[in-house]
């Protein structure tokens, strides 16, 4: 298509600019110059000077000594003296207002407001006091409370405005002010001559507007003359374009000039011709596309039906897979539990026979019993692996996150795998920094990971060394277990972490095992949020690298099924021994516990069901209770909750002994200790020995209120404690120097020496620093005080609504911990 060229002889833009620009520029420069001179010189400076004078005057008010005197007396509880200073403050406010209002009225009122928002001293509309309010929700109070000292908040420009200045008391004398040292707000309400300034601005605005209007009139007349010449051909152009837009593409716009309008008309004519050609092509393509769409819709419909059918089949298959996976997890969990119960009995009775018959049986028979115990432990380890695997896959593996030292944990792992070391040819090496920072993780899971890796390395190492090293890497702890053993082939590195897979899985393999160790290790590492990698070369050993973040029975036994020996353990004839109630549905477990403790100072009474155990606990009130978790009808969690909810049994220490390792839940429900089967005699005896005895404990009560000391003394003496009450911090320190105390109940607000100073002196003394401290106070503690106390004391109890039961629970819990250490 041939292009047409057009030339513009006369430019519309040039003609318009030649008339408009000089007028607009001259007018606007004149307006700007006049406005700048008048506004800056006459209004802005006077307004700012007026506001600055008011700011200086409020700072003068805030320096008045009566304000500081009032706050000091309030903080020390001297209400009468504080009232005198409040009256003096109001008189000072009146004198100040009268002086500045003598010529014209500037100040409406002056107020002193405490940091809670209460108006303490007030002069308003010529009157002292009256109508005191709380203004903590008003904007000036909230904004002023955020400001540093000697800073003034000024409200927005209004006929009546507010200046507010925060008042701080440098309590610690460091010449620095914190939020806790804010003692109040000085607020001054004053009148701002807004109308006067507005009138001045109106006068100046009138002059500016007059000049601007004049400039606009001149400009408008000039533009009108120009537009009259321009719009005549444009009207013709608009009529023609409307015809084209309505679909009449054959319309031609007449070209009547050779300027921009003529060029626009020519361009429109060319566009109409091109558009007509494109629409004809579009109609042809639309017909072809409609035919293709019909064919595509048929194909999509058929394919969609096929996909829907396949998706339904896939959903059915997924449901079957999920059900199979659920059944597998349930089977593994139930099978492992049912196997662990007799295995625990085998291990326990074997240890019991070995210990009691060591002087009777021949050495060979003792060795046989040791082999039985070792084999049973191996079987129990395999069962535990299967149970751990099923718990992880079912998403039921719980974590017990806590802070712990890594080096002692490694020592425990080395002690565990020590029997596997081939002492003649293999050396077990540890490379762990002693100053390694504390970890926040699950120590039991991490210990299992390390033991699995060390055991695996020792199993495949005949000579050389197995080495464990640990280092910090930013936010991770890097643990490496390396060995000089046979190594792992390259093709086996891809599946060594798979379940039930081994490098050598043949029936003639040299090393045994189920192939679960590394699989469980990887899954445990993932549960802890870490990663594990393996590198090796066949014949040159292997390296495993771990990175850890540095952040039931069907029915209850019937009476006919209990043997005579089982019945004996339910007898309540104890003599002078301490009675221990054992609740477990497995008679073998009760017999094993009885035989382990019969030579000690305990007499055991058994209960083969949850309900029987609860009933006997209420009847005989034993010295302590051991409790199994997995029982029919009512499990151990329900029993524990029931016993702790009953006032008659809630103070009896309960030791959980179970196959289930869920210490977190046990302790949260009130268990005194938590042991995992198989039963260790030393472990149960250690737990029993940590129970506080009947000896009277010495309690020191420190409070300046005699009534509070008397109340706590009576409560504690009724519970069998020896109580010493004192009325200030110095007396408390004197008592500690003369007689040891087992626990301290301490108030915070006391004369001469407050509770915070007493705590500091106790913690600084080597002989006193471990004594448990319970703060009993009516003080409304700030966040800073809470943080300080949480690092220094063991418990905080508010005097308001003091609960005797809560107090005794806190004291008994702290004494148990104190005795355990």
PDB file of N, CA and C in Angstrom, residues 358-419:
ATOM      1  N   UNK A 358      23.618 -66.153  92.349  1.00  0.00           N
ATOM      2  CA  UNK A 358      25.021 -66.060  91.919  1.00  0.00           C
ATOM      3  C   UNK A 358      25.917 -66.987  92.722  1.00  0.00           C
ATOM      4  N   UNK A 359      25.593 -67.220  94.005  1.00  0.00           N
ATOM      5  CA  UNK A 359      26.425 -68.082  94.853  1.00  0.00           C
ATOM      6  C   UNK A 359      25.963 -69.531  94.845  1.00  0.00           C
ATOM      7  N   UNK A 360      24.889 -69.841  94.145  1.00  0.00           N
ATOM      8  CA  UNK A 360      24.330 -71.209  94.174  1.00  0.00           C
ATOM      9  C   UNK A 360      24.576 -71.936  92.861  1.00  0.00           C
ATOM     10  N   UNK A 361      24.286 -71.274  91.740  1.00  0.00           N
ATOM     11  CA  UNK A 361      24.406 -71.929  90.444  1.00  0.00           C
ATOM     12  C   UNK A 361      25.861 -72.036  90.008  1.00  0.00           C
ATOM     13  N   UNK A 362      26.183 -73.085  89.233  1.00  0.00           N
ATOM     14  CA  UNK A 362      27.547 -73.185  88.662  1.00  0.00           C
ATOM     15  C   UNK A 362      27.788 -72.028  87.696  1.00  0.00           C
ATOM     16  N   UNK A 363      29.068 -71.714  87.489  1.00  0.00           N
ATOM     17  CA  UNK A 363      29.435 -70.600  86.620  1.00  0.00           C
ATOM     18  C   UNK A 363      28.886 -70.797  85.210  1.00  0.00           C
ATOM     19  N   UNK A 364      28.884 -72.043  84.743  1.00  0.00           N
ATOM     20  CA  UNK A 364      28.393 -72.274  83.379  1.00  0.00           C
ATOM     21  C   UNK A 364      26.909 -71.921  83.263  1.00  0.00           C
ATOM     22  N   UNK A 365      26.136 -72.254  84.328  1.00  0.00           N
ATOM     23  CA  UNK A 365      24.721 -71.923  84.298  1.00  0.00           C
ATOM     24  C   UNK A 365      24.500 -70.405  84.356  1.00  0.00           C
ATOM     25  N   UNK A 366      25.357 -69.713  85.145  1.00  0.00           N
ATOM     26  CA  UNK A 366      25.273 -68.255  85.185  1.00  0.00           C
ATOM     27  C   UNK A 366      25.604 -67.660  83.828  1.00  0.00           C
ATOM     28  N   UNK A 367      26.630 -68.278  83.155  1.00  0.00           N
ATOM     29  CA  UNK A 367      26.956 -67.800  81.806  1.00  0.00           C
ATOM     30  C   UNK A 367      25.790 -68.029  80.853  1.00  0.00           C
ATOM     31  N   UNK A 368      25.108 -69.167  81.026  1.00  0.00           N
ATOM     32  CA  UNK A 368      23.943 -69.448  80.178  1.00  0.00           C
ATOM     33  C   UNK A 368      22.848 -68.394  80.396  1.00  0.00           C
ATOM     34  N   UNK A 369      22.631 -68.043  81.678  1.00  0.00           N
ATOM     35  CA  UNK A 369      21.633 -67.018  81.965  1.00  0.00           C
ATOM     36  C   UNK A 369      22.041 -65.678  81.353  1.00  0.00           C
ATOM     37  N   UNK A 370      23.335 -65.379  81.390  1.00  0.00           N
ATOM     38  CA  UNK A 370      23.807 -64.132  80.779  1.00  0.00           C
ATOM     39  C   UNK A 370      23.550 -64.145  79.277  1.00  0.00           C
ATOM     40  N   UNK A 371      23.764 -65.322  78.640  1.00  0.00           N
ATOM     41  CA  UNK A 371      23.490 -65.420  77.206  1.00  0.00           C
ATOM     42  C   UNK A 371      21.999 -65.241  76.923  1.00  0.00           C
ATOM     43  N   UNK A 372      21.162 -65.824  77.825  1.00  0.00           N
ATOM     44  CA  UNK A 372      19.720 -65.635  77.654  1.00  0.00           C
ATOM     45  C   UNK A 372      19.367 -64.156  77.720  1.00  0.00           C
ATOM     46  N   UNK A 373      19.956 -63.451  78.706  1.00  0.00           N
ATOM     47  CA  UNK A 373      19.663 -62.016  78.853  1.00  0.00           C
ATOM     48  C   UNK A 373      20.133 -61.231  77.636  1.00  0.00           C
ATOM     49  N   UNK A 374      21.349 -61.565  77.133  1.00  0.00           N
ATOM     50  CA  UNK A 374      21.876 -60.857  75.957  1.00  0.00           C
ATOM     51  C   UNK A 374      20.975 -61.095  74.749  1.00  0.00           C
ATOM     52  N   UNK A 375      20.574 -62.347  74.550  1.00  0.00           N
ATOM     53  CA  UNK A 375      19.702 -62.656  73.421  1.00  0.00           C
ATOM     54  C   UNK A 375      18.359 -61.943  73.562  1.00  0.00           C
ATOM     55  N   UNK A 376      17.841 -61.920  74.798  1.00  0.00           N
ATOM     56  CA  UNK A 376      16.566 -61.242  75.022  1.00  0.00           C
ATOM     57  C   UNK A 376      16.691 -59.753  74.730  1.00  0.00           C
ATOM     58  N   UNK A 377      17.820 -59.163  75.126  1.00  0.00           N
ATOM     59  CA  UNK A 377      18.026 -57.732  74.843  1.00  0.00           C
ATOM     60  C   UNK A 377      18.094 -57.485  73.339  1.00  0.00           C
ATOM     61  N   UNK A 378      18.757 -58.429  72.615  1.00  0.00           N
ATOM     62  CA  UNK A 378      18.827 -58.274  71.163  1.00  0.00           C
ATOM     63  C   UNK A 378      17.430 -58.350  70.539  1.00  0.00           C
ATOM     64  N   UNK A 379      16.631 -59.309  71.029  1.00  0.00           N
ATOM     65  CA  UNK A 379      15.261 -59.416  70.526  1.00  0.00           C
ATOM     66  C   UNK A 379      14.453 -58.159  70.861  1.00  0.00           C
ATOM     67  N   UNK A 380      14.644 -57.640  72.084  1.00  0.00           N
ATOM     68  CA  UNK A 380      13.924 -56.443  72.482  1.00  0.00           C
ATOM     69  C   UNK A 380      14.348 -55.247  71.619  1.00  0.00           C
ATOM     70  N   UNK A 381      15.646 -55.184  71.277  1.00  0.00           N
ATOM     71  CA  UNK A 381      16.116 -54.098  70.409  1.00  0.00           C
ATOM     72  C   UNK A 381      15.463 -54.184  69.038  1.00  0.00           C
ATOM     73  N   UNK A 382      15.345 -55.422  68.498  1.00  0.00           N
ATOM     74  CA  UNK A 382      14.686 -55.584  67.205  1.00  0.00           C
ATOM     75  C   UNK A 382      13.211 -55.178  67.281  1.00  0.00           C
ATOM     76  N   UNK A 383      12.565 -55.567  68.396  1.00  0.00           N
ATOM     77  CA  UNK A 383      11.156 -55.195  68.574  1.00  0.00           C
ATOM     78  C   UNK A 383      11.017 -53.683  68.673  1.00  0.00           C
ATOM     79  N   UNK A 384      11.931 -53.058  69.414  1.00  0.00           N
ATOM     80  CA  UNK A 384      11.895 -51.596  69.546  1.00  0.00           C
ATOM     81  C   UNK A 384      12.088 -50.918  68.200  1.00  0.00           C
ATOM     82  N   UNK A 385      12.989 -51.481  67.343  1.00  0.00           N
ATOM     83  CA  UNK A 385      13.197 -50.913  66.015  1.00  0.00           C
ATOM     84  C   UNK A 385      11.908 -50.944  65.201  1.00  0.00           C
ATOM     85  N   UNK A 386      11.226 -52.107  65.269  1.00  0.00           N
ATOM     86  CA  UNK A 386       9.975 -52.240  64.509  1.00  0.00           C
ATOM     87  C   UNK A 386       8.927 -51.264  65.025  1.00  0.00           C
ATOM     88  N   UNK A 387       8.846 -51.136  66.363  1.00  0.00           N
ATOM     89  CA  UNK A 387       7.869 -50.225  66.938  1.00  0.00           C
ATOM     90  C   UNK A 387       8.197 -48.770  66.594  1.00  0.00           C
ATOM     91  N   UNK A 388       9.483 -48.425  66.657  1.00  0.00           N
ATOM     92  CA  UNK A 388       9.892 -47.055  66.298  1.00  0.00           C
ATOM     93  C   UNK A 388       9.545 -46.763  64.850  1.00  0.00           C
ATOM     94  N   UNK A 389       9.806 -47.756  63.969  1.00  0.00           N
ATOM     95  CA  UNK A 389       9.520 -47.572  62.553  1.00  0.00           C
ATOM     96  C   UNK A 389       8.024 -47.330  62.331  1.00  0.00           C
ATOM     97  N   UNK A 390       7.192 -48.132  63.009  1.00  0.00           N
ATOM     98  CA  UNK A 390       5.747 -47.973  62.828  1.00  0.00           C
ATOM     99  C   UNK A 390       5.257 -46.651  63.386  1.00  0.00           C
ATOM    100  N   UNK A 391       5.844 -46.197  64.518  1.00  0.00           N
ATOM    101  CA  UNK A 391       5.443 -44.913  65.096  1.00  0.00           C
ATOM    102  C   UNK A 391       5.821 -43.757  64.181  1.00  0.00           C
ATOM    103  N   UNK A 392       7.019 -43.838  63.587  1.00  0.00           N
ATOM    104  CA  UNK A 392       7.452 -42.762  62.697  1.00  0.00           C
ATOM    105  C   UNK A 392       6.563 -42.716  61.461  1.00  0.00           C
ATOM    106  N   UNK A 393       6.308 -43.875  60.864  1.00  0.00           N
ATOM    107  CA  UNK A 393       5.506 -43.907  59.642  1.00  0.00           C
ATOM    108  C   UNK A 393       4.072 -43.465  59.910  1.00  0.00           C
ATOM    109  N   UNK A 394       3.563 -43.745  61.109  1.00  0.00           N
ATOM    110  CA  UNK A 394       2.194 -43.351  61.441  1.00  0.00           C
ATOM    111  C   UNK A 394       2.112 -41.903  61.917  1.00  0.00           C
ATOM    112  N   UNK A 395       3.271 -41.215  61.996  1.00  0.00           N
ATOM    113  CA  UNK A 395       3.288 -39.830  62.440  1.00  0.00           C
ATOM    114  C   UNK A 395       3.014 -39.679  63.927  1.00  0.00           C
ATOM    115  N   UNK A 396       3.298 -40.707  64.733  1.00  0.00           N
ATOM    116  CA  UNK A 396       3.021 -40.673  66.161  1.00  0.00           C
ATOM    117  C   UNK A 396       4.282 -40.608  67.003  1.00  0.00           C
ATOM    118  N   UNK A 397       5.413 -40.371  66.378  1.00  0.00           N
ATOM    119  CA  UNK A 397       6.662 -40.251  67.123  1.00  0.00           C
ATOM    120  C   UNK A 397       6.701 -38.867  67.771  1.00  0.00           C
ATOM    121  N   UNK A 398       6.600 -38.814  69.096  1.00  0.00           N
ATOM    122  CA  UNK A 398       6.585 -37.536  69.807  1.00  0.00           C
ATOM    123  C   UNK A 398       8.008 -37.110  70.151  1.00  0.00           C
ATOM    124  N   UNK A 399       8.202 -35.821  70.312  1.00  0.00           N
ATOM    125  CA  UNK A 399       9.505 -35.265  70.650  1.00  0.00           C
ATOM    126  C   UNK A 399       9.459 -34.663  72.046  1.00  0.00           C
ATOM    127  N   UNK A 400      10.559 -34.802  72.763  1.00  0.00           N
ATOM    128  CA  UNK A 400      10.716 -34.199  74.084  1.00  0.00           C
ATOM    129  C   UNK A 400      11.886 -33.232  74.010  1.00  0.00           C
ATOM    130  N   UNK A 401      11.614 -32.002  73.522  1.00  0.00           N
ATOM    131  CA  UNK A 401      12.667 -31.030  73.274  1.00  0.00           C
ATOM    132  C   UNK A 401      13.110 -30.407  74.599  1.00  0.00           C
ATOM    133  N   UNK A 402      14.425 -30.358  74.840  1.00  0.00           N
ATOM    134  CA  UNK A 402      14.976 -29.765  76.049  1.00  0.00           C
ATOM    135  C   UNK A 402      16.408 -29.329  75.781  1.00  0.00           C
ATOM    136  N   UNK A 403      16.965 -28.567  76.718  1.00  0.00           N
ATOM    137  CA  UNK A 403      18.363 -28.151  76.619  1.00  0.00           C
ATOM    138  C   UNK A 403      19.241 -29.206  77.285  1.00  0.00           C
ATOM    139  N   UNK A 404      20.375 -29.564  76.659  1.00  0.00           N
ATOM    140  CA  UNK A 404      21.268 -30.565  77.232  1.00  0.00           C
ATOM    141  C   UNK A 404      22.672 -30.386  76.677  1.00  0.00           C
ATOM    142  N   UNK A 405      23.644 -30.899  77.423  1.00  0.00           N
ATOM    143  CA  UNK A 405      25.040 -30.881  77.001  1.00  0.00           C
ATOM    144  C   UNK A 405      25.296 -32.058  76.068  1.00  0.00           C
ATOM    145  N   UNK A 406      26.028 -31.813  74.987  1.00  0.00           N
ATOM    146  CA  UNK A 406      26.234 -32.864  73.993  1.00  0.00           C
ATOM    147  C   UNK A 406      27.325 -33.845  74.418  1.00  0.00           C
ATOM    148  N   UNK A 407      28.404 -33.344  75.031  1.00  0.00           N
ATOM    149  CA  UNK A 407      29.536 -34.204  75.355  1.00  0.00           C
ATOM    150  C   UNK A 407      29.136 -35.340  76.308  1.00  0.00           C
ATOM    151  N   UNK A 408      28.399 -35.073  77.427  1.00  0.00           N
ATOM    152  CA  UNK A 408      27.975 -36.195  78.282  1.00  0.00           C
ATOM    153  C   UNK A 408      27.084 -37.197  77.544  1.00  0.00           C
ATOM    154  N   UNK A 409      26.262 -36.752  76.620  1.00  0.00           N
ATOM    155  CA  UNK A 409      25.414 -37.669  75.852  1.00  0.00           C
ATOM    156  C   UNK A 409      26.268 -38.618  75.016  1.00  0.00           C
ATOM    157  N   UNK A 410      27.355 -38.080  74.423  1.00  0.00           N
ATOM    158  CA  UNK A 410      28.260 -38.936  73.641  1.00  0.00           C
ATOM    159  C   UNK A 410      28.930 -39.969  74.542  1.00  0.00           C
ATOM    160  N   UNK A 411      29.312 -39.555  75.770  1.00  0.00           N
ATOM    161  CA  UNK A 411      29.930 -40.514  76.704  1.00  0.00           C
ATOM    162  C   UNK A 411      28.974 -41.663  77.009  1.00  0.00           C
ATOM    163  N   UNK A 412      27.681 -41.346  77.176  1.00  0.00           N
ATOM    164  CA  UNK A 412      26.690 -42.397  77.428  1.00  0.00           C
ATOM    165  C   UNK A 412      26.596 -43.353  76.237  1.00  0.00           C
ATOM    166  N   UNK A 413      26.612 -42.802  75.028  1.00  0.00           N
ATOM    167  CA  UNK A 413      26.556 -43.646  73.825  1.00  0.00           C
ATOM    168  C   UNK A 413      27.773 -44.553  73.735  1.00  0.00           C
ATOM    169  N   UNK A 414      28.958 -44.036  74.062  1.00  0.00           N
ATOM    170  CA  UNK A 414      30.181 -44.850  74.011  1.00  0.00           C
ATOM    171  C   UNK A 414      30.111 -45.988  75.031  1.00  0.00           C
ATOM    172  N   UNK A 415      29.558 -45.683  76.220  1.00  0.00           N
ATOM    173  CA  UNK A 415      29.421 -46.737  77.231  1.00  0.00           C
ATOM    174  C   UNK A 415      28.478 -47.832  76.753  1.00  0.00           C
ATOM    175  N   UNK A 416      27.446 -47.445  76.000  1.00  0.00           N
ATOM    176  CA  UNK A 416      26.472 -48.424  75.519  1.00  0.00           C
ATOM    177  C   UNK A 416      27.077 -49.368  74.487  1.00  0.00           C
ATOM    178  N   UNK A 417      27.878 -48.844  73.564  1.00  0.00           N
ATOM    179  CA  UNK A 417      28.421 -49.687  72.487  1.00  0.00           C
ATOM    180  C   UNK A 417      29.759 -50.306  72.856  1.00  0.00           C
ATOM    181  N   UNK A 418      30.277 -50.018  74.061  1.00  0.00           N
ATOM    182  CA  UNK A 418      31.590 -50.532  74.457  1.00  0.00           C
ATOM    183  C   UNK A 418      31.702 -52.050  74.327  1.00  0.00           C
ATOM    184  N   UNK A 419      30.661 -52.830  74.725  1.00  0.00           N
ATOM    185  CA  UNK A 419      30.796 -54.295  74.596  1.00  0.00           C
ATOM    186  C   UNK A 419      30.963 -54.772  73.153  1.00  0.00           C
TER     187      UNK A 419
END
